[in-house]
Amino acid sequence: MTVAPRAPSADRAGDADSSERSREHRDREPEPPRFARGSDGRLIGGVASGLATYFGIQPLTVRIAFCVLSGISGFGVVLYAALWIFTPSADDVARQEENASPAGIAAASRAGRRWRSAGHPLSARRGDLGQLAAILLLGLGAFLILGQTPLGLRAEVAFPLLLTAVGLALVWRGIEHDERRATAHPERAPWLTAITEGGGWLAVLRLGAGVVIVVLGVGVFLMGQGQLAAMLDALAGIVVLLVGLGLIIGPWLWKLWRTADAERRERIVSQERADMAAHLHDSVLQTLALIQKQAHDPRAVVSLARRQERDLRSWLYGDQSGDEESSLAAALSTTGTEVEEDFGVPVEVVTVGDAPLDDLGRAIIQAAREAAVNAAKHSGAQKIDIYLEATEDGIDVFVRDRGSGFDPEQIPDDRLGVRHSIIDRMRRHGGSAQIRSEPDVGTEVRLTTMP
């Protein structure tokens, strides 16, 4: 019996399958954690929170360790500063991963579904400030206690070092905030971001305070070394030099800033015009072309015109009603659009106020839809009006038509659309439904709920 050798194509297919499996296995392997300065829960620079996340321990433990090391000849301060300078933040790492990821993941990241910058409520920030004060006092105690031993620093060195460290922390943290704002708004001048974005003049004051504290720390150190007079002479010369340079290049910098600001404004206007032209081409011109093709069908023309009107209103005035999955007003507007498209009868939806789309809100939407569908199918009206008024006292929804009308007392028992889908549904959810109708006048369905 002779065994036929396996075809080379089968070998290649098997190799391809094995390589594919190995590639999938590598993709499933978790990547090793990468050390980065923490963005959430940081007190100063995020070094301690980043180390705690990397090693899987509590941030407070790392902060206490830095305080103890700071009392040993200032080693903790130097180590913290070095890690702050040379370690990227968690936000920077997330941006790098986003840029290296496929387009779908990058889009999800930009939409805020993958990572977001730190943002703490007021109560959390107060707790952070209390812990920060405790950590600073602990570090000061470590300096004072270990300063009495050969491991510590003398008071004339330790105190200026602490001042300089505090000033540098203010400066570096301000620079990080400005860098993040400049990244979020690349079209703006980076050197003006501290004034025009986020913290405004408060950020400038914080930066200036940090510089003053650093200078004060250096001055105290030089005073202890008996070299303060020489430093003041050098500082006076530097101030005179800076004033002279300011008088020379100040007008040029002012003109440069004005030119950059004018170019930025022109670029914004140009982008807005381009967006408007693109939207008009994609929506209005395309709709007009469809209307020309279907000019023989009046109902199709009206439907296209109404759809374009809704699109333009939404584009011009923005979506004021929010997400249709959580907003009663948005869901009611969507309901009106669906009824209009299904039955070809114009539906005008007007909303005043809004409410969350909970179980009661969904019951209102379903009852209003049933009322609008009944009006579109049976009334013969040329238009249906839906009005929502949501206040703290309750919710009222009116569905009106100027059609044939009917006698509410003569509703047959088998007409479940009115009795079951509208009246009973509202009653089950703690609301009420009132129907007013007259033959040849029209019908009004009022859906009411109380808080």
mmCIF file with all atom_site columns, C-alpha atoms in Angstrom, residues 141-315:
data_model
loop_
_atom_site.group_PDB
_atom_site.id
_atom_site.type_symbol
_atom_site.label_atom_id
_atom_site.label_alt_id
_atom_site.label_comp_id
_atom_site.label_asym_id
_atom_site.label_entity_id
_atom_site.label_seq_id
_atom_site.pdbx_PDB_ins_code
_atom_site.Cartn_x
_atom_site.Cartn_y
_atom_site.Cartn_z
_atom_site.occupancy
_atom_site.B_iso_or_equiv
_atom_site.pdbx_formal_charge
_atom_site.auth_seq_id
_atom_site.auth_comp_id
_atom_site.auth_asym_id
_atom_site.auth_atom_id
_atom_site.pdbx_PDB_model_num
ATOM 1   C CA . GLY A 1 141 ? 9.036   65.971 60.038  1.00 0.00 ? 141 GLY A CA 1
ATOM 2   C CA . ALA A 1 142 ? 11.369  63.520 58.313  1.00 0.00 ? 142 ALA A CA 1
ATOM 3   C CA . PHE A 1 143 ? 13.659  66.410 57.364  1.00 0.00 ? 143 PHE A CA 1
ATOM 4   C CA . LEU A 1 144 ? 13.724  67.731 60.931  1.00 0.00 ? 144 LEU A CA 1
ATOM 5   C CA . ILE A 1 145 ? 14.227  64.362 62.613  1.00 0.00 ? 145 ILE A CA 1
ATOM 6   C CA . LEU A 1 146 ? 16.800  62.919 60.227  1.00 0.00 ? 146 LEU A CA 1
ATOM 7   C CA . GLY A 1 147 ? 18.518  66.297 60.105  1.00 0.00 ? 147 GLY A CA 1
ATOM 8   C CA . GLN A 1 148 ? 19.779  65.576 63.602  1.00 0.00 ? 148 GLN A CA 1
ATOM 9   C CA . THR A 1 149 ? 21.580  62.479 62.310  1.00 0.00 ? 149 THR A CA 1
ATOM 10  C CA . PRO A 1 150 ? 24.494  62.054 59.893  1.00 0.00 ? 150 PRO A CA 1
ATOM 11  C CA . LEU A 1 151 ? 21.991  60.912 57.240  1.00 0.00 ? 151 LEU A CA 1
ATOM 12  C CA . GLY A 1 152 ? 20.087  64.178 57.201  1.00 0.00 ? 152 GLY A CA 1
ATOM 13  C CA . LEU A 1 153 ? 20.692  67.670 55.854  1.00 0.00 ? 153 LEU A CA 1
ATOM 14  C CA . ARG A 1 154 ? 21.495  70.740 57.867  1.00 0.00 ? 154 ARG A CA 1
ATOM 15  C CA . ALA A 1 155 ? 18.669  73.221 58.359  1.00 0.00 ? 155 ALA A CA 1
ATOM 16  C CA . GLU A 1 156 ? 20.374  75.890 56.221  1.00 0.00 ? 156 GLU A CA 1
ATOM 17  C CA . VAL A 1 157 ? 20.344  73.404 53.318  1.00 0.00 ? 157 VAL A CA 1
ATOM 18  C CA . ALA A 1 158 ? 17.118  71.518 53.983  1.00 0.00 ? 158 ALA A CA 1
ATOM 19  C CA . PHE A 1 159 ? 14.852  74.583 54.183  1.00 0.00 ? 159 PHE A CA 1
ATOM 20  C CA . PRO A 1 160 ? 15.993  76.122 50.857  1.00 0.00 ? 160 PRO A CA 1
ATOM 21  C CA . LEU A 1 161 ? 15.722  72.689 49.252  1.00 0.00 ? 161 LEU A CA 1
ATOM 22  C CA . LEU A 1 162 ? 12.115  72.356 50.401  1.00 0.00 ? 162 LEU A CA 1
ATOM 23  C CA . LEU A 1 163 ? 11.253  75.836 49.120  1.00 0.00 ? 163 LEU A CA 1
ATOM 24  C CA . THR A 1 164 ? 12.830  75.106 45.756  1.00 0.00 ? 164 THR A CA 1
ATOM 25  C CA . ALA A 1 165 ? 11.005  71.770 45.506  1.00 0.00 ? 165 ALA A CA 1
ATOM 26  C CA . VAL A 1 166 ? 7.631   73.412 46.218  1.00 0.00 ? 166 VAL A CA 1
ATOM 27  C CA . GLY A 1 167 ? 8.278   76.118 43.618  1.00 0.00 ? 167 GLY A CA 1
ATOM 28  C CA . LEU A 1 168 ? 9.366   73.616 40.985  1.00 0.00 ? 168 LEU A CA 1
ATOM 29  C CA . ALA A 1 169 ? 6.272   71.508 41.670  1.00 0.00 ? 169 ALA A CA 1
ATOM 30  C CA . LEU A 1 170 ? 4.043   74.526 40.995  1.00 0.00 ? 170 LEU A CA 1
ATOM 31  C CA . VAL A 1 171 ? 5.928   75.385 37.799  1.00 0.00 ? 171 VAL A CA 1
ATOM 32  C CA . TRP A 1 172 ? 6.041   71.845 36.407  1.00 0.00 ? 172 TRP A CA 1
ATOM 33  C CA . ARG A 1 173 ? 2.401   71.140 37.179  1.00 0.00 ? 173 ARG A CA 1
ATOM 34  C CA . GLY A 1 174 ? 1.393   74.375 35.462  1.00 0.00 ? 174 GLY A CA 1
ATOM 35  C CA . ILE A 1 175 ? 3.469   73.446 32.411  1.00 0.00 ? 175 ILE A CA 1
ATOM 36  C CA . GLU A 1 176 ? 1.730   70.049 32.248  1.00 0.00 ? 176 GLU A CA 1
ATOM 37  C CA . HIS A 1 177 ? -1.706  71.690 32.322  1.00 0.00 ? 177 HIS A CA 1
ATOM 38  C CA . ASP A 1 178 ? -0.717  74.084 29.538  1.00 0.00 ? 178 ASP A CA 1
ATOM 39  C CA . GLU A 1 179 ? 0.696   71.231 27.439  1.00 0.00 ? 179 GLU A CA 1
ATOM 40  C CA . ARG A 1 180 ? -2.552  69.270 27.721  1.00 0.00 ? 180 ARG A CA 1
ATOM 41  C CA . ARG A 1 181 ? -4.606  72.317 26.733  1.00 0.00 ? 181 ARG A CA 1
ATOM 42  C CA . ALA A 1 182 ? -2.314  72.982 23.786  1.00 0.00 ? 182 ALA A CA 1
ATOM 43  C CA . THR A 1 183 ? -2.702  69.352 22.685  1.00 0.00 ? 183 THR A CA 1
ATOM 44  C CA . ALA A 1 184 ? -6.475  69.635 22.897  1.00 0.00 ? 184 ALA A CA 1
ATOM 45  C CA . HIS A 1 185 ? -6.443  72.886 20.861  1.00 0.00 ? 185 HIS A CA 1
ATOM 46  C CA . PRO A 1 186 ? -3.487  72.702 18.450  1.00 0.00 ? 186 PRO A CA 1
ATOM 47  C CA . GLU A 1 187 ? -4.746  75.629 16.404  1.00 0.00 ? 187 GLU A CA 1
ATOM 48  C CA . ARG A 1 188 ? -4.123  78.024 19.302  1.00 0.00 ? 188 ARG A CA 1
ATOM 49  C CA . ALA A 1 189 ? -0.797  79.610 20.155  1.00 0.00 ? 189 ALA A CA 1
ATOM 50  C CA . PRO A 1 190 ? 0.794   77.334 22.796  1.00 0.00 ? 190 PRO A CA 1
ATOM 51  C CA . TRP A 1 191 ? 2.460   80.185 24.670  1.00 0.00 ? 191 TRP A CA 1
ATOM 52  C CA . LEU A 1 192 ? -0.946  81.838 25.180  1.00 0.00 ? 192 LEU A CA 1
ATOM 53  C CA . THR A 1 193 ? -2.780  78.741 26.322  1.00 0.00 ? 193 THR A CA 1
ATOM 54  C CA . ALA A 1 194 ? -2.248  79.462 30.001  1.00 0.00 ? 194 ALA A CA 1
ATOM 55  C CA . ILE A 1 195 ? -4.157  82.746 29.599  1.00 0.00 ? 195 ILE A CA 1
ATOM 56  C CA . THR A 1 196 ? -6.773  81.842 27.005  1.00 0.00 ? 196 THR A CA 1
ATOM 57  C CA . GLU A 1 197 ? -7.713  78.317 28.152  1.00 0.00 ? 197 GLU A CA 1
ATOM 58  C CA . GLY A 1 198 ? -8.518  76.428 31.306  1.00 0.00 ? 198 GLY A CA 1
ATOM 59  C CA . GLY A 1 199 ? -7.066  78.193 34.338  1.00 0.00 ? 199 GLY A CA 1
ATOM 60  C CA . GLY A 1 200 ? -6.780  81.611 32.670  1.00 0.00 ? 200 GLY A CA 1
ATOM 61  C CA . TRP A 1 201 ? -4.899  84.211 34.703  1.00 0.00 ? 201 TRP A CA 1
ATOM 62  C CA . LEU A 1 202 ? -5.002  81.869 37.710  1.00 0.00 ? 202 LEU A CA 1
ATOM 63  C CA . ALA A 1 203 ? -2.617  79.558 35.849  1.00 0.00 ? 203 ALA A CA 1
ATOM 64  C CA . VAL A 1 204 ? -0.290  82.487 35.168  1.00 0.00 ? 204 VAL A CA 1
ATOM 65  C CA . LEU A 1 205 ? -0.369  83.472 38.849  1.00 0.00 ? 205 LEU A CA 1
ATOM 66  C CA . ARG A 1 206 ? 0.399   79.891 39.854  1.00 0.00 ? 206 ARG A CA 1
ATOM 67  C CA . LEU A 1 207 ? 3.335   79.816 37.458  1.00 0.00 ? 207 LEU A CA 1
ATOM 68  C CA . GLY A 1 208 ? 4.601   83.154 38.763  1.00 0.00 ? 208 GLY A CA 1
ATOM 69  C CA . ALA A 1 209 ? 4.236   82.018 42.368  1.00 0.00 ? 209 ALA A CA 1
ATOM 70  C CA . GLY A 1 210 ? 6.291   78.927 41.605  1.00 0.00 ? 210 GLY A CA 1
ATOM 71  C CA . VAL A 1 211 ? 9.075   81.014 40.066  1.00 0.00 ? 211 VAL A CA 1
ATOM 72  C CA . VAL A 1 212 ? 9.073   83.383 43.058  1.00 0.00 ? 212 VAL A CA 1
ATOM 73  C CA . ILE A 1 213 ? 9.291   80.478 45.513  1.00 0.00 ? 213 ILE A CA 1
ATOM 74  C CA . VAL A 1 214 ? 12.193  78.936 43.578  1.00 0.00 ? 214 VAL A CA 1
ATOM 75  C CA . VAL A 1 215 ? 14.047  82.259 43.591  1.00 0.00 ? 215 VAL A CA 1
ATOM 76  C CA . LEU A 1 216 ? 13.308  82.623 47.305  1.00 0.00 ? 216 LEU A CA 1
ATOM 77  C CA . GLY A 1 217 ? 14.700  79.163 48.015  1.00 0.00 ? 217 GLY A CA 1
ATOM 78  C CA . VAL A 1 218 ? 17.885  79.905 46.083  1.00 0.00 ? 218 VAL A CA 1
ATOM 79  C CA . GLY A 1 219 ? 18.178  83.245 47.877  1.00 0.00 ? 219 GLY A CA 1
ATOM 80  C CA . VAL A 1 220 ? 17.820  81.663 51.304  1.00 0.00 ? 220 VAL A CA 1
ATOM 81  C CA . PHE A 1 221 ? 20.504  79.118 50.428  1.00 0.00 ? 221 PHE A CA 1
ATOM 82  C CA . LEU A 1 222 ? 22.912  81.796 49.212  1.00 0.00 ? 222 LEU A CA 1
ATOM 83  C CA . MET A 1 223 ? 22.185  83.890 52.286  1.00 0.00 ? 223 MET A CA 1
ATOM 84  C CA . GLY A 1 224 ? 23.190  80.971 54.462  1.00 0.00 ? 224 GLY A CA 1
ATOM 85  C CA . GLN A 1 225 ? 26.404  80.650 52.467  1.00 0.00 ? 225 GLN A CA 1
ATOM 86  C CA . GLY A 1 226 ? 27.166  84.376 52.761  1.00 0.00 ? 226 GLY A CA 1
ATOM 87  C CA . GLN A 1 227 ? 26.831  85.028 49.005  1.00 0.00 ? 227 GLN A CA 1
ATOM 88  C CA . LEU A 1 228 ? 23.531  86.922 48.955  1.00 0.00 ? 228 LEU A CA 1
ATOM 89  C CA . ALA A 1 229 ? 25.120  90.265 48.005  1.00 0.00 ? 229 ALA A CA 1
ATOM 90  C CA . ALA A 1 230 ? 26.811  88.756 44.963  1.00 0.00 ? 230 ALA A CA 1
ATOM 91  C CA . MET A 1 231 ? 23.548  87.160 43.913  1.00 0.00 ? 231 MET A CA 1
ATOM 92  C CA . LEU A 1 232 ? 21.660  90.462 44.223  1.00 0.00 ? 232 LEU A CA 1
ATOM 93  C CA . ASP A 1 233 ? 24.239  92.223 42.058  1.00 0.00 ? 233 ASP A CA 1
ATOM 94  C CA . ALA A 1 234 ? 23.949  89.530 39.404  1.00 0.00 ? 234 ALA A CA 1
ATOM 95  C CA . LEU A 1 235 ? 20.157  89.612 39.638  1.00 0.00 ? 235 LEU A CA 1
ATOM 96  C CA . ALA A 1 236 ? 20.098  93.382 39.152  1.00 0.00 ? 236 ALA A CA 1
ATOM 97  C CA . GLY A 1 237 ? 22.180  93.029 36.010  1.00 0.00 ? 237 GLY A CA 1
ATOM 98  C CA . ILE A 1 238 ? 19.854  90.349 34.688  1.00 0.00 ? 238 ILE A CA 1
ATOM 99  C CA . VAL A 1 239 ? 16.801  92.537 35.353  1.00 0.00 ? 239 VAL A CA 1
ATOM 100 C CA . VAL A 1 240 ? 18.331  95.477 33.494  1.00 0.00 ? 240 VAL A CA 1
ATOM 101 C CA . LEU A 1 241 ? 19.201  93.186 30.575  1.00 0.00 ? 241 LEU A CA 1
ATOM 102 C CA . LEU A 1 242 ? 15.677  91.776 30.438  1.00 0.00 ? 242 LEU A CA 1
ATOM 103 C CA . VAL A 1 243 ? 14.107  95.240 30.513  1.00 0.00 ? 243 VAL A CA 1
ATOM 104 C CA . GLY A 1 244 ? 16.313  96.326 27.621  1.00 0.00 ? 244 GLY A CA 1
ATOM 105 C CA . LEU A 1 245 ? 15.435  93.239 25.607  1.00 0.00 ? 245 LEU A CA 1
ATOM 106 C CA . GLY A 1 246 ? 11.765  93.825 26.352  1.00 0.00 ? 246 GLY A CA 1
ATOM 107 C CA . LEU A 1 247 ? 11.911  97.372 25.021  1.00 0.00 ? 247 LEU A CA 1
ATOM 108 C CA . ILE A 1 248 ? 13.624  96.139 21.865  1.00 0.00 ? 248 ILE A CA 1
ATOM 109 C CA . ILE A 1 249 ? 11.599  93.044 20.999  1.00 0.00 ? 249 ILE A CA 1
ATOM 110 C CA . GLY A 1 250 ? 8.372   93.842 22.873  1.00 0.00 ? 250 GLY A CA 1
ATOM 111 C CA . PRO A 1 251 ? 6.644   95.670 19.978  1.00 0.00 ? 251 PRO A CA 1
ATOM 112 C CA . TRP A 1 252 ? 7.701   92.935 17.570  1.00 0.00 ? 252 TRP A CA 1
ATOM 113 C CA . LEU A 1 253 ? 6.267   90.229 19.861  1.00 0.00 ? 253 LEU A CA 1
ATOM 114 C CA . TRP A 1 254 ? 3.022   92.198 20.214  1.00 0.00 ? 254 TRP A CA 1
ATOM 115 C CA . LYS A 1 255 ? 2.699   92.496 16.444  1.00 0.00 ? 255 LYS A CA 1
ATOM 116 C CA . LEU A 1 256 ? 3.494   88.791 16.059  1.00 0.00 ? 256 LEU A CA 1
ATOM 117 C CA . TRP A 1 257 ? 0.777   87.908 18.542  1.00 0.00 ? 257 TRP A CA 1
ATOM 118 C CA . ARG A 1 258 ? -1.772  90.117 16.766  1.00 0.00 ? 258 ARG A CA 1
ATOM 119 C CA . THR A 1 259 ? -0.890  88.538 13.417  1.00 0.00 ? 259 THR A CA 1
ATOM 120 C CA . ALA A 1 260 ? -1.141  85.014 14.808  1.00 0.00 ? 260 ALA A CA 1
ATOM 121 C CA . ASP A 1 261 ? -4.485  85.808 16.417  1.00 0.00 ? 261 ASP A CA 1
ATOM 122 C CA . ALA A 1 262 ? -5.844  87.258 13.157  1.00 0.00 ? 262 ALA A CA 1
ATOM 123 C CA . GLU A 1 263 ? -4.661  84.197 11.217  1.00 0.00 ? 263 GLU A CA 1
ATOM 124 C CA . ARG A 1 264 ? -6.295  81.914 13.759  1.00 0.00 ? 264 ARG A CA 1
ATOM 125 C CA . ARG A 1 265 ? -9.611  83.752 13.451  1.00 0.00 ? 265 ARG A CA 1
ATOM 126 C CA . GLU A 1 266 ? -9.442  83.639 9.656   1.00 0.00 ? 266 GLU A CA 1
ATOM 127 C CA . ARG A 1 267 ? -8.690  79.924 9.770   1.00 0.00 ? 267 ARG A CA 1
ATOM 128 C CA . ILE A 1 268 ? -11.683 79.292 12.032  1.00 0.00 ? 268 ILE A CA 1
ATOM 129 C CA . VAL A 1 269 ? -13.985 81.285 9.739   1.00 0.00 ? 269 VAL A CA 1
ATOM 130 C CA . SER A 1 270 ? -12.615 79.448 6.709   1.00 0.00 ? 270 SER A CA 1
ATOM 131 C CA . GLN A 1 271 ? -13.213 76.075 8.360   1.00 0.00 ? 271 GLN A CA 1
ATOM 132 C CA . GLU A 1 272 ? -16.766 77.063 9.280   1.00 0.00 ? 272 GLU A CA 1
ATOM 133 C CA . ARG A 1 273 ? -17.453 78.123 5.700   1.00 0.00 ? 273 ARG A CA 1
ATOM 134 C CA . ALA A 1 274 ? -16.009 74.887 4.369   1.00 0.00 ? 274 ALA A CA 1
ATOM 135 C CA . ASP A 1 275 ? -18.145 72.855 6.784   1.00 0.00 ? 275 ASP A CA 1
ATOM 136 C CA . MET A 1 276 ? -21.239 74.805 5.775   1.00 0.00 ? 276 MET A CA 1
ATOM 137 C CA . ALA A 1 277 ? -20.537 74.321 2.068   1.00 0.00 ? 277 ALA A CA 1
ATOM 138 C CA . ALA A 1 278 ? -19.960 70.594 2.570   1.00 0.00 ? 278 ALA A CA 1
ATOM 139 C CA . HIS A 1 279 ? -23.179 70.218 4.552   1.00 0.00 ? 279 HIS A CA 1
ATOM 140 C CA . LEU A 1 280 ? -25.222 72.149 1.999   1.00 0.00 ? 280 LEU A CA 1
ATOM 141 C CA . HIS A 1 281 ? -23.813 69.985 -0.778  1.00 0.00 ? 281 HIS A CA 1
ATOM 142 C CA . ASP A 1 282 ? -24.342 66.714 1.068   1.00 0.00 ? 282 ASP A CA 1
ATOM 143 C CA . SER A 1 283 ? -27.866 67.472 2.242   1.00 0.00 ? 283 SER A CA 1
ATOM 144 C CA . VAL A 1 284 ? -29.667 70.374 0.570   1.00 0.00 ? 284 VAL A CA 1
ATOM 145 C CA . LEU A 1 285 ? -28.383 69.956 -2.984  1.00 0.00 ? 285 LEU A CA 1
ATOM 146 C CA . GLN A 1 286 ? -28.866 66.199 -2.879  1.00 0.00 ? 286 GLN A CA 1
ATOM 147 C CA . THR A 1 287 ? -32.418 66.627 -1.608  1.00 0.00 ? 287 THR A CA 1
ATOM 148 C CA . LEU A 1 288 ? -33.202 69.167 -4.328  1.00 0.00 ? 288 LEU A CA 1
ATOM 149 C CA . ALA A 1 289 ? -31.959 66.706 -6.928  1.00 0.00 ? 289 ALA A CA 1
ATOM 150 C CA . LEU A 1 290 ? -34.249 64.011 -5.509  1.00 0.00 ? 290 LEU A CA 1
ATOM 151 C CA . ILE A 1 291 ? -37.188 66.423 -5.526  1.00 0.00 ? 291 ILE A CA 1
ATOM 152 C CA . GLN A 1 292 ? -36.590 67.156 -9.211  1.00 0.00 ? 292 GLN A CA 1
ATOM 153 C CA . LYS A 1 293 ? -36.588 63.435 -10.019 1.00 0.00 ? 293 LYS A CA 1
ATOM 154 C CA . GLN A 1 294 ? -39.804 62.817 -8.060  1.00 0.00 ? 294 GLN A CA 1
ATOM 155 C CA . ALA A 1 295 ? -41.670 65.992 -8.986  1.00 0.00 ? 295 ALA A CA 1
ATOM 156 C CA . HIS A 1 296 ? -44.577 63.885 -10.290 1.00 0.00 ? 296 HIS A CA 1
ATOM 157 C CA . ASP A 1 297 ? -45.221 62.479 -6.773  1.00 0.00 ? 297 ASP A CA 1
ATOM 158 C CA . PRO A 1 298 ? -46.467 65.275 -4.457  1.00 0.00 ? 298 PRO A CA 1
ATOM 159 C CA . ARG A 1 299 ? -46.363 63.054 -1.369  1.00 0.00 ? 299 ARG A CA 1
ATOM 160 C CA . ALA A 1 300 ? -42.718 62.110 -1.981  1.00 0.00 ? 300 ALA A CA 1
ATOM 161 C CA . VAL A 1 301 ? -41.826 65.769 -2.560  1.00 0.00 ? 301 VAL A CA 1
ATOM 162 C CA . VAL A 1 302 ? -43.469 66.795 0.717   1.00 0.00 ? 302 VAL A CA 1
ATOM 163 C CA . SER A 1 303 ? -41.721 63.975 2.573   1.00 0.00 ? 303 SER A CA 1
ATOM 164 C CA . LEU A 1 304 ? -38.308 64.954 1.192   1.00 0.00 ? 304 LEU A CA 1
ATOM 165 C CA . ALA A 1 305 ? -38.882 68.618 1.991   1.00 0.00 ? 305 ALA A CA 1
ATOM 166 C CA . ARG A 1 306 ? -39.962 67.827 5.551   1.00 0.00 ? 306 ARG A CA 1
ATOM 167 C CA . ARG A 1 307 ? -36.983 65.560 6.092   1.00 0.00 ? 307 ARG A CA 1
ATOM 168 C CA . GLN A 1 308 ? -34.616 68.252 4.839   1.00 0.00 ? 308 GLN A CA 1
ATOM 169 C CA . GLU A 1 309 ? -36.309 70.835 7.050   1.00 0.00 ? 309 GLU A CA 1
ATOM 170 C CA . ARG A 1 310 ? -35.732 68.691 10.141  1.00 0.00 ? 310 ARG A CA 1
ATOM 171 C CA . ASP A 1 311 ? -32.119 68.125 9.155   1.00 0.00 ? 311 ASP A CA 1
ATOM 172 C CA . LEU A 1 312 ? -31.500 71.846 8.672   1.00 0.00 ? 312 LEU A CA 1
ATOM 173 C CA . ARG A 1 313 ? -33.159 72.745 11.966  1.00 0.00 ? 313 ARG A CA 1
ATOM 174 C CA . SER A 1 314 ? -31.059 70.182 13.797  1.00 0.00 ? 314 SER A CA 1
ATOM 175 C CA . TRP A 1 315 ? -27.891 71.441 12.092  1.00 0.00 ? 315 TRP A CA 1
#
